[in-house]
Amino acid sequence: MRRGRFPFGRRPRSATVSPVGVRKSVAALTAVGLLASACTSPVGLPIPVPDSAKYGADGIGDPYFPRYGNGGYDVSHYDLKMRYAPDTDQLAGQVVITATATTPLRRFNLDFTGLPISRAVVNGSPAQARQEGAELVVTPANELTGAFTVEIDYAGVPKPINSILGDGGWLHTDDGAIALGQPESASSWFPVNDHPLDKATYDLAITVPEGKAALSNGVPEGSTTADGWTTWSWAERTPMAPYLTTVVIGDYRITSGSHKNLPILTAVAASMPEGGPADAAMARTGEVADFLETQFGPYPFQSYGGIAVADTRIGYALETQSRPVYGPSFFRGADSTWVVAHELAHQWFGDSVSIGGWQHIWLNEGFATYAEWLWEEHTGNRPVQSQFDEVYRTMDWSIPTGDPGPANIFSGAVYRRGSLAVHALRLEVGDDAFFTILKTWTAERRNNTAVTADFIALAERVSGRSLRPFFDAWLFRTTQPPVPNP
Ligand SMILES: [Zn+2]
């Protein structure tokens, strides 16, 4: 994600975090473990495991956002079909989720905010599904072990989610809708295990009135029209974190073709001036991706793209997988490619290599901000060292990059201080080791998740140096660290 050019004076509104929720999740996990290891009584009679021990947790265990995601299963695929009528704002959806129970389950949760459910089926049999706040609690007819499928039909008027980032979730616009947001948004338009720890592949088919575009992630699979409605199909066959899903419906100028033998599809809101800054920036998507490939390693996905939206509530750009979405504020200046560099850098840092918890978000934003610096040097605007020197001089060191707290995951401590840490590592280990670290990271962790300790371990392995004190100073202390002497 990237806010407008100077976003860091604004303090993000605080996140709602319940420490009680953390304790609850941990307690649930502990109970399962205890019961599993104590299943006979002192006189040798089997003690039945109570159903409550087989209730999937209502959070995946993220200390920053305890209710995000859910426990007890792992999703491999979402097959999502939706029909949206912009004039009434009515969304009707059907999702088929393919998952594997990681523990025997009598009940499990999905994240879903408020659309009425008309049908829930698990493994072909009707199941109970009831809404509890932002959770959908599903009770299948039979206990689940191993692979299972969930089908849920739902319909209603979807709602926005006001997250730390601002307006997100499902936003009804003048010409259609935009579904977008971080750290959560997907749960406003489909039932989902909404945490980057549970990445999955997706098929999306979105039906809209003929004449409207319905854009999403991944490979474009064409559209078909019948009875005044057009269905647009998209396939993301590389695992994707739920917050990286998007749907953009409305009037768009679409440019499609191929780039390096992969499909490329960009779109600009029809209300934005034709041939203006948004069109110019989107047209350079392939060029920016190719530059980043020289820095970070092979492009990780099967499709390229970008979507420039006109709705001013989108005051940010977001790295939605293979097709980032850019808010209108980025296209006021002559050259907006720096934000394209930021969002495309996330395709490696954040999308392909996803964070194992929101505390580690500097692994996304520090590198995406550094990509802006690399791009601006590449285009002759400004050397990286000059960016580093200025930010280093003016940095507020009071928030630790490696553990900024849930209210600060989009703060300058994560973006700019994170980028300082990245460049300081380069000064510390030298260019050869530095770029080997980046390319090894994106190769070894591709389609996976990782945390800060994994990055530190890799940097030490590649450089052959002990870097704990270095990372401690740049990521976790609250005082200005000394600049390494290359
Ligand atoms: Zn970002």
Coordinates of C-alpha atoms and ligand atoms in Angstrom, one line a residue:
M1 CA 0.0 0.0 0.0
R2 CA 1.1 3.6 -0.6
R3 CA -0.7 6.7 0.6
G4 CA -0.2 10.0 -1.3
R5 CA 3.3 11.5 -1.5
F6 CA 3.5 13.0 2.0
P7 CA 1.3 10.8 4.1
F8 CA 3.3 10.5 7.2
G9 CA 2.2 13.5 9.3
R10 CA -1.2 11.9 9.7
R11 CA -1.5 9.5 12.5
P12 CA -3.6 6.5 11.5
R13 CA -6.7 6.0 13.6
S14 CA -6.1 3.3 16.1
A15 CA -6.9 -0.3 15.5
T16 CA -9.3 -2.2 17.6
V17 CA -7.3 -4.8 19.3
S18 CA -8.5 -7.1 22.0
P19 CA -5.8 -8.7 24.1
V20 CA -8.6 -10.9 25.4
G21 CA -8.9 -12.3 21.9
V22 CA -5.3 -13.4 21.9
R23 CA -5.7 -15.2 25.2
K24 CA -8.8 -16.9 23.9
S25 CA -7.1 -18.2 20.8
V26 CA -4.1 -19.5 22.7
A27 CA -6.4 -21.1 25.3
A28 CA -8.4 -22.8 22.6
L29 CA -5.2 -24.2 21.0
T30 CA -3.9 -25.3 24.3
A31 CA -7.1 -27.1 25.1
V32 CA -6.9 -29.1 21.9
G33 CA -3.3 -30.1 22.7
L34 CA -4.1 -31.1 26.2
L35 CA -7.1 -33.2 25.3
A36 CA -5.3 -34.9 22.4
S37 CA -2.5 -36.1 24.7
A38 CA -4.8 -37.1 27.6
C39 CA -7.5 -39.3 25.9
T40 CA -7.6 -42.1 28.4
S41 CA -8.8 -42.0 32.0
P42 CA -6.7 -43.3 35.0
V43 CA -8.7 -46.5 34.8
G44 CA -8.0 -46.9 31.1
L45 CA -11.4 -46.0 29.7
P46 CA -11.4 -43.7 26.7
I47 CA -12.6 -40.2 27.5
P48 CA -14.5 -38.7 24.6
V49 CA -13.1 -35.5 23.3
P50 CA -15.8 -32.8 23.8
D51 CA -17.1 -31.1 20.7
S52 CA -15.9 -27.7 22.1
A53 CA -12.3 -28.9 21.6
K54 CA -13.1 -29.3 17.9
Y55 CA -14.3 -25.7 17.4
G56 CA -11.9 -23.9 15.1
A57 CA -10.6 -20.7 16.7
D58 CA -12.1 -17.4 15.6
G59 CA -8.6 -16.0 14.9
I60 CA -5.5 -17.4 13.2
G61 CA -3.3 -16.2 16.1
D62 CA -2.0 -12.8 14.8
P63 CA -1.1 -10.8 18.0
Y64 CA -1.9 -7.5 16.2
F65 CA -5.3 -8.5 14.9
P66 CA -6.5 -11.5 17.0
R67 CA -9.8 -12.0 15.1
Y68 CA -8.3 -11.9 11.6
G69 CA -8.4 -15.3 9.9
N70 CA -9.5 -18.5 11.7
G71 CA -8.0 -21.7 13.1
G72 CA -8.4 -25.3 12.3
Y73 CA -8.2 -25.4 8.5
D74 CA -6.2 -24.3 5.5
V75 CA -7.9 -23.1 2.3
S76 CA -6.4 -24.1 -1.0
H77 CA -8.9 -22.6 -3.5
Y78 CA -11.8 -20.2 -3.7
D79 CA -14.2 -20.5 -6.7
L80 CA -16.2 -17.3 -6.5
K81 CA -19.2 -16.3 -8.7
M82 CA -20.9 -13.0 -8.2
R83 CA -23.6 -10.8 -9.8
Y84 CA -23.6 -7.1 -9.0
A85 CA -26.3 -4.6 -10.0
P86 CA -24.8 -1.1 -9.6
D87 CA -28.3 0.6 -9.8
T88 CA -29.5 -1.2 -6.7
D89 CA -26.1 -2.0 -5.1
Q90 CA -27.2 -5.6 -4.8
L91 CA -24.6 -8.3 -4.7
A92 CA -25.4 -12.0 -5.1
G93 CA -22.6 -14.4 -4.6
Q94 CA -21.7 -18.1 -4.4
V95 CA -18.4 -19.3 -3.1
V96 CA -17.0 -22.8 -3.2
I97 CA -14.1 -23.1 -0.8
T98 CA -11.7 -26.1 -1.0
A99 CA -9.9 -26.6 2.3
T100 CA -8.2 -29.1 4.6
A101 CA -8.9 -29.5 8.3
T102 CA -5.7 -29.3 10.2
T103 CA -7.5 -30.7 13.3
P104 CA -10.8 -32.6 13.6
L105 CA -13.5 -29.9 13.3
R106 CA -17.1 -30.0 14.5
R107 CA -17.4 -26.3 13.8
F108 CA -15.3 -23.6 12.2
N109 CA -15.4 -19.9 11.3
L110 CA -15.1 -17.9 8.2
D111 CA -14.6 -14.1 8.1
F112 CA -17.7 -12.4 6.6
T113 CA -19.3 -9.1 7.4
G114 CA -23.0 -9.0 7.2
L115 CA -24.4 -10.2 3.9
P116 CA -27.3 -12.6 4.6
I117 CA -26.6 -16.3 3.8
S118 CA -29.2 -18.3 1.9
R119 CA -27.5 -21.6 1.7
A120 CA -24.5 -23.4 3.4
V121 CA -23.3 -26.8 2.3
V122 CA -20.3 -28.7 3.6
N123 CA -19.1 -31.8 1.7
G124 CA -22.4 -31.9 -0.1
S125 CA -24.6 -31.9 3.0
P126 CA -26.5 -28.9 4.4
A127 CA -24.7 -27.1 7.2
Q128 CA -25.7 -24.5 9.8
A129 CA -24.2 -21.1 9.3
R130 CA -24.8 -18.2 11.6
Q131 CA -23.4 -14.7 11.6
E132 CA -21.7 -13.4 14.7
G133 CA -20.4 -9.9 14.1
A134 CA -17.6 -10.2 11.5
E135 CA -17.5 -14.0 11.8
L136 CA -19.6 -16.7 10.0
V137 CA -19.8 -19.7 12.3
V138 CA -20.3 -22.9 10.2
T139 CA -21.5 -26.2 11.8
P140 CA -21.3 -29.1 9.3
A141 CA -23.5 -32.2 9.6
N142 CA -20.5 -34.4 10.2
E143 CA -17.1 -33.9 11.9
L144 CA -14.5 -32.8 9.4
T145 CA -11.1 -34.4 9.0
G146 CA -8.8 -33.9 6.0
A147 CA -10.1 -32.3 2.8
F148 CA -13.5 -30.7 2.7
T149 CA -15.5 -28.2 0.6
V150 CA -17.8 -25.4 1.7
E151 CA -20.4 -23.8 -0.5
I152 CA -22.1 -20.6 0.6
D153 CA -24.7 -18.6 -1.2
Y154 CA -25.4 -15.0 -0.1
A155 CA -27.0 -11.8 -1.3
G156 CA -27.5 -8.3 -0.1
V157 CA -26.0 -4.8 -0.1
P158 CA -22.3 -5.1 0.7
K159 CA -20.8 -2.7 3.1
P160 CA -17.5 -0.8 3.3
I161 CA -14.9 -1.6 6.0
N162 CA -13.3 1.3 7.7
S163 CA -9.8 -0.1 8.5
I164 CA -6.6 1.6 9.7
L165 CA -6.0 2.4 6.0
G166 CA -9.3 4.3 5.6
D167 CA -12.1 3.5 3.3
G168 CA -12.1 0.0 2.0
G169 CA -14.1 -3.2 1.8
W170 CA -16.9 -2.9 -0.8
L171 CA -17.4 0.7 -2.0
H172 CA -20.4 1.5 -4.2
T173 CA -19.1 4.1 -6.7
D174 CA -20.8 6.5 -9.2
D175 CA -20.4 3.9 -12.0
G176 CA -20.1 0.6 -10.1
A177 CA -18.0 -0.6 -7.2
I178 CA -14.5 -1.0 -5.9
A179 CA -13.6 -3.8 -3.4
L180 CA -10.2 -3.0 -1.9
G181 CA -8.4 -2.6 1.4
Q182 CA -5.7 -3.6 3.8
P183 CA -5.3 -5.3 6.3
E184 CA -8.8 -6.6 5.7
S185 CA -11.4 -6.1 2.9
A186 CA -12.2 -9.5 1.3
S187 CA -14.6 -10.4 4.1
S188 CA -16.9 -7.6 3.0
W189 CA -17.7 -9.5 -0.3
F190 CA -17.1 -13.2 0.2
P191 CA -16.7 -15.6 3.1
V192 CA -12.9 -16.1 3.6
N193 CA -10.1 -17.0 5.9
D194 CA -8.9 -13.4 5.9
H195 CA -5.2 -13.5 6.9
P196 CA -2.1 -13.7 4.7
L197 CA -1.1 -16.9 6.5
D198 CA -3.8 -18.7 4.5
K199 CA -3.0 -18.0 0.8
A200 CA -5.0 -19.8 -1.8
T201 CA -5.7 -19.8 -5.6
Y202 CA -8.8 -18.2 -7.0
D203 CA -11.3 -18.4 -9.9
L204 CA -13.5 -15.3 -10.1
A205 CA -16.5 -14.8 -12.3
I206 CA -18.2 -11.5 -12.0
T207 CA -21.5 -10.7 -13.8
V208 CA -22.4 -7.1 -14.4
P209 CA -24.8 -5.2 -16.7
E210 CA -23.6 -5.3 -20.3
G211 CA -21.3 -2.3 -21.0
K212 CA -19.7 -2.3 -17.5
A213 CA -16.2 -3.7 -16.9
A214 CA -15.6 -6.1 -14.0
L215 CA -11.9 -6.3 -13.4
S216 CA -10.0 -8.5 -10.9
N217 CA -6.8 -10.3 -10.2
G218 CA -4.8 -12.8 -12.3
V219 CA -5.1 -14.0 -15.9
P220 CA -8.0 -12.5 -17.8
E221 CA -10.1 -15.4 -19.1
G222 CA -12.5 -13.4 -21.3
S223 CA -16.1 -12.4 -21.0
T224 CA -19.5 -13.7 -22.2
T225 CA -22.7 -11.7 -22.6
A226 CA -26.3 -13.0 -22.4
D227 CA -29.6 -11.2 -21.7
G228 CA -28.0 -7.8 -21.0
W229 CA -25.4 -9.2 -18.5
T230 CA -21.7 -9.8 -19.1
T231 CA -19.7 -12.3 -17.0
W232 CA -16.0 -11.5 -16.7
S233 CA -13.7 -14.4 -15.7
W234 CA -10.4 -14.2 -14.0
A235 CA -8.0 -16.9 -12.7
E236 CA -5.3 -16.3 -10.1
R237 CA -3.4 -19.6 -10.0
T238 CA -0.6 -18.5 -7.9
P239 CA -1.4 -18.5 -4.1
M240 CA -2.9 -15.1 -3.0
A241 CA -3.5 -13.6 0.4
P242 CA -7.1 -12.5 0.8
Y243 CA -6.4 -8.8 1.3
L244 CA -4.8 -8.9 -2.2
T245 CA -8.0 -9.7 -3.9
T246 CA -9.9 -6.9 -5.7
V247 CA -12.9 -6.3 -7.9
V248 CA -13.3 -3.1 -9.8
I249 CA -16.6 -2.6 -11.6
G250 CA -17.5 0.4 -13.8
D251 CA -16.6 2.3 -16.9
Y252 CA -13.0 1.8 -17.8
R253 CA -10.6 2.2 -20.8
I254 CA -9.0 -1.2 -21.0
T255 CA -5.7 -1.9 -22.7
S256 CA -4.7 -5.6 -23.0
G257 CA -2.0 -7.5 -24.8
S258 CA 1.1 -9.5 -23.8
H259 CA 4.3 -8.7 -22.1
K260 CA 7.2 -11.2 -22.0
N261 CA 4.7 -13.9 -23.1
L262 CA 2.3 -13.2 -20.3
P263 CA -1.0 -11.3 -20.5
I264 CA -0.9 -7.7 -19.5
L265 CA -4.1 -5.8 -18.8
T266 CA -4.4 -2.3 -17.5
A267 CA -7.5 -0.1 -17.0
V268 CA -8.1 3.6 -16.4
A269 CA -11.4 5.0 -15.2
A270 CA -13.2 6.4 -18.3
S271 CA -13.8 9.7 -16.4
M272 CA -10.1 10.4 -16.2
P273 CA -8.6 12.4 -19.1
E274 CA -7.7 10.2 -22.0
G275 CA -4.0 10.3 -22.6
G276 CA -3.4 11.9 -19.2
P277 CA -1.1 10.9 -16.3
A278 CA -3.0 7.8 -15.4
D279 CA -2.9 6.4 -18.9
A280 CA 0.8 7.3 -19.2
A281 CA 1.7 5.6 -15.9
M282 CA -0.3 2.4 -16.6
A283 CA 1.3 2.2 -20.1
R284 CA 4.7 1.9 -18.4
T285 CA 3.7 -1.1 -16.1
G286 CA 5.7 -3.6 -18.1
E287 CA 8.8 -1.4 -18.3
V288 CA 8.7 -0.8 -14.5
A289 CA 8.2 -4.6 -13.8
D290 CA 11.2 -5.4 -16.1
F291 CA 13.4 -3.0 -14.2
L292 CA 12.4 -4.5 -10.8
E293 CA 13.0 -8.0 -12.2
T294 CA 16.7 -7.0 -12.6
Q295 CA 16.8 -6.0 -8.9
F296 CA 14.6 -8.7 -7.3
G297 CA 14.6 -11.7 -9.5
P298 CA 12.0 -13.2 -11.9
Y299 CA 8.5 -11.7 -11.9
P300 CA 6.5 -14.0 -9.7
F301 CA 3.1 -14.1 -11.4
Q302 CA 1.3 -15.2 -14.6
S303 CA -0.2 -11.8 -15.5
Y304 CA 0.7 -8.1 -15.4
G305 CA -1.5 -5.1 -14.9
G306 CA -2.9 -2.1 -13.0
I307 CA -6.1 -0.3 -12.5
A308 CA -6.4 3.5 -12.0
V309 CA -9.7 4.4 -10.3
A310 CA -11.3 7.8 -10.1
D311 CA -13.2 7.5 -6.7
T312 CA -11.5 10.0 -4.3
R313 CA -12.3 7.8 -1.3
I314 CA -9.4 5.6 -2.5
G315 CA -6.6 7.9 -1.1
Y316 CA -4.0 5.2 -1.6
A317 CA -2.6 2.6 -4.0
L318 CA -2.7 -1.1 -3.2
E319 CA -0.7 -4.0 -4.4
T320 CA -3.6 -6.2 -5.3
Q321 CA -2.0 -9.3 -6.8
S322 CA -0.8 -9.0 -10.4
R323 CA -3.1 -6.0 -10.9
P324 CA -2.5 -3.1 -8.4
V325 CA -5.2 -0.5 -7.9
Y326 CA -4.2 3.2 -7.8
G327 CA -6.3 6.0 -6.3
P328 CA -6.8 9.2 -8.3
S329 CA -4.5 11.4 -6.2
F330 CA -1.4 9.7 -7.7
F331 CA -2.1 11.1 -11.2
R332 CA -2.0 14.8 -10.7
G333 CA 1.7 15.2 -11.5
A334 CA 3.5 14.5 -14.8
D335 CA 5.2 11.3 -13.8
S336 CA 3.6 8.8 -11.5
T337 CA 5.8 5.9 -12.2
W338 CA 7.3 6.0 -8.7
V339 CA 4.0 4.7 -7.3
V340 CA 3.9 2.0 -10.0
A341 CA 7.4 1.0 -8.8
H342 CA 6.1 0.8 -5.3
E343 CA 3.1 -1.4 -6.0
L344 CA 4.9 -3.6 -8.5
A345 CA 7.7 -4.1 -6.0
H346 CA 5.1 -5.6 -3.7
Q347 CA 4.4 -8.3 -6.2
W348 CA 7.7 -9.8 -4.9
F349 CA 7.6 -8.3 -1.4
G350 CA 4.2 -8.9 0.1
D351 CA 2.3 -10.8 -2.6
S352 CA 4.7 -13.6 -3.6
V353 CA 6.5 -13.6 -0.3
S354 CA 3.7 -12.7 2.2
I355 CA 4.1 -11.7 5.8
G356 CA 3.4 -14.3 8.5
G357 CA 1.9 -11.7 10.7
W358 CA 1.0 -8.0 10.5
Q359 CA 3.9 -7.0 12.8
H360 CA 6.3 -7.9 10.0
I361 CA 4.8 -5.5 7.5
W362 CA 8.2 -3.7 7.0
L363 CA 9.1 -6.7 4.9
N364 CA 6.5 -5.4 2.5
E365 CA 6.7 -1.6 2.9
G366 CA 10.4 -1.1 3.6
F367 CA 11.3 -2.9 0.3
A368 CA 8.5 -1.3 -1.7
T369 CA 9.6 2.2 -0.5
Y370 CA 13.2 1.2 -1.4
A371 CA 12.0 0.2 -4.9
E372 CA 10.8 3.8 -5.3
W373 CA 14.3 5.0 -4.5
L374 CA 15.8 2.4 -6.9
W375 CA 13.4 3.5 -9.7
E376 CA 14.1 7.2 -9.2
E377 CA 17.8 6.5 -9.4
H378 CA 17.2 4.4 -12.5
T379 CA 15.3 7.1 -14.2
G380 CA 17.9 9.7 -13.4
N381 CA 15.7 11.7 -10.9
R382 CA 17.7 11.2 -7.7
P383 CA 20.4 8.9 -6.4
V384 CA 19.4 6.4 -3.7
Q385 CA 22.1 7.6 -1.4
S386 CA 20.7 11.1 -1.5
Q387 CA 17.2 9.8 -0.5
F388 CA 18.8 7.8 2.3
D389 CA 20.8 10.8 3.6
E390 CA 17.8 13.1 3.8
V391 CA 15.4 10.6 5.3
Y392 CA 18.1 9.5 7.8
R393 CA 18.6 13.1 9.0
T394 CA 14.9 13.8 9.4
M395 CA 13.6 10.4 10.7
D396 CA 11.7 10.1 13.9
W397 CA 13.2 7.0 15.5
S398 CA 10.6 6.6 18.3
I399 CA 8.6 3.7 16.7
P400 CA 10.5 0.4 16.1
T401 CA 10.1 -0.7 12.5
G402 CA 10.1 -4.4 13.4
D403 CA 7.3 -4.1 15.9
P404 CA 5.5 -0.8 15.2
G405 CA 2.2 -1.8 17.0
P406 CA -1.1 -2.3 15.2
A407 CA -2.0 1.4 14.9
N408 CA 1.3 2.1 13.2
I409 CA 1.5 -0.5 10.5
F410 CA 1.2 2.2 7.8
S411 CA 3.5 4.7 9.5
G412 CA 6.7 6.3 8.4
A413 CA 8.5 3.9 10.9
V414 CA 7.5 1.1 8.6
Y415 CA 7.9 2.7 5.2
R416 CA 10.7 5.2 5.4
R417 CA 12.5 3.8 8.4
G418 CA 12.1 0.4 6.8
S419 CA 13.6 1.7 3.6
L420 CA 16.5 3.1 5.6
A421 CA 17.1 -0.3 7.1
V422 CA 17.2 -1.9 3.6
H423 CA 19.7 0.6 2.3
A424 CA 21.8 0.4 5.5
L425 CA 22.0 -3.4 5.0
R426 CA 23.3 -2.7 1.5
L427 CA 26.0 -0.4 2.9
E428 CA 26.8 -3.0 5.6
V429 CA 27.2 -6.1 3.4
G430 CA 28.0 -4.5 0.0
D431 CA 26.1 -4.6 -3.3
D432 CA 26.9 -8.2 -4.3
A433 CA 25.7 -9.8 -1.0
F434 CA 22.8 -7.3 -0.8
F435 CA 21.3 -8.1 -4.2
T436 CA 22.0 -11.9 -3.6
I437 CA 20.0 -11.6 -0.4
L438 CA 17.1 -10.0 -2.1
K439 CA 17.0 -12.5 -5.0
T440 CA 17.5 -15.5 -2.7
W441 CA 14.6 -14.2 -0.5
T442 CA 12.2 -13.9 -3.4
A443 CA 13.3 -17.3 -4.8
E444 CA 13.3 -19.4 -1.6
R445 CA 10.2 -17.8 -0.1
R446 CA 8.2 -17.6 -3.3
N447 CA 4.4 -18.4 -2.8
N448 CA 5.0 -18.6 0.9
T449 CA 5.0 -16.5 4.0
A450 CA 7.9 -15.3 6.2
V451 CA 8.7 -13.2 9.2
T452 CA 11.5 -10.8 10.1
A453 CA 13.6 -13.5 11.8
D454 CA 13.6 -15.4 8.5
F455 CA 15.0 -12.4 6.7
I456 CA 17.7 -11.8 9.3
A457 CA 18.7 -15.5 9.2
L458 CA 19.0 -15.3 5.4
A459 CA 21.0 -12.1 5.4
E460 CA 23.5 -13.7 7.8
R461 CA 23.7 -16.9 5.7
V462 CA 24.3 -15.1 2.5
S463 CA 26.7 -12.5 3.9
G464 CA 28.5 -14.9 6.2
R465 CA 28.3 -12.2 8.9
S466 CA 26.7 -11.9 12.3
L467 CA 24.0 -9.2 11.7
R468 CA 21.9 -9.4 14.9
P469 CA 23.3 -6.2 16.4
F470 CA 22.8 -4.5 13.0
F471 CA 19.2 -5.4 12.7
D472 CA 18.5 -4.8 16.3
A473 CA 19.7 -1.2 15.8
W474 CA 17.9 -0.5 12.6
L475 CA 14.6 -2.4 13.3
F476 CA 14.0 -2.5 17.0
R477 CA 15.8 0.3 18.9
T478 CA 14.2 3.7 19.3
T479 CA 17.4 5.8 18.8
Q480 CA 19.2 6.8 15.6
P481 CA 21.6 4.0 14.6
P482 CA 25.1 4.8 13.1
V483 CA 25.3 4.6 9.3
P484 CA 27.5 1.7 8.3
N485 CA 30.9 2.6 6.6
P486 CA 31.0 0.6 3.4
Ligands
ZN1 ZN 3.1 -0.4 0.0

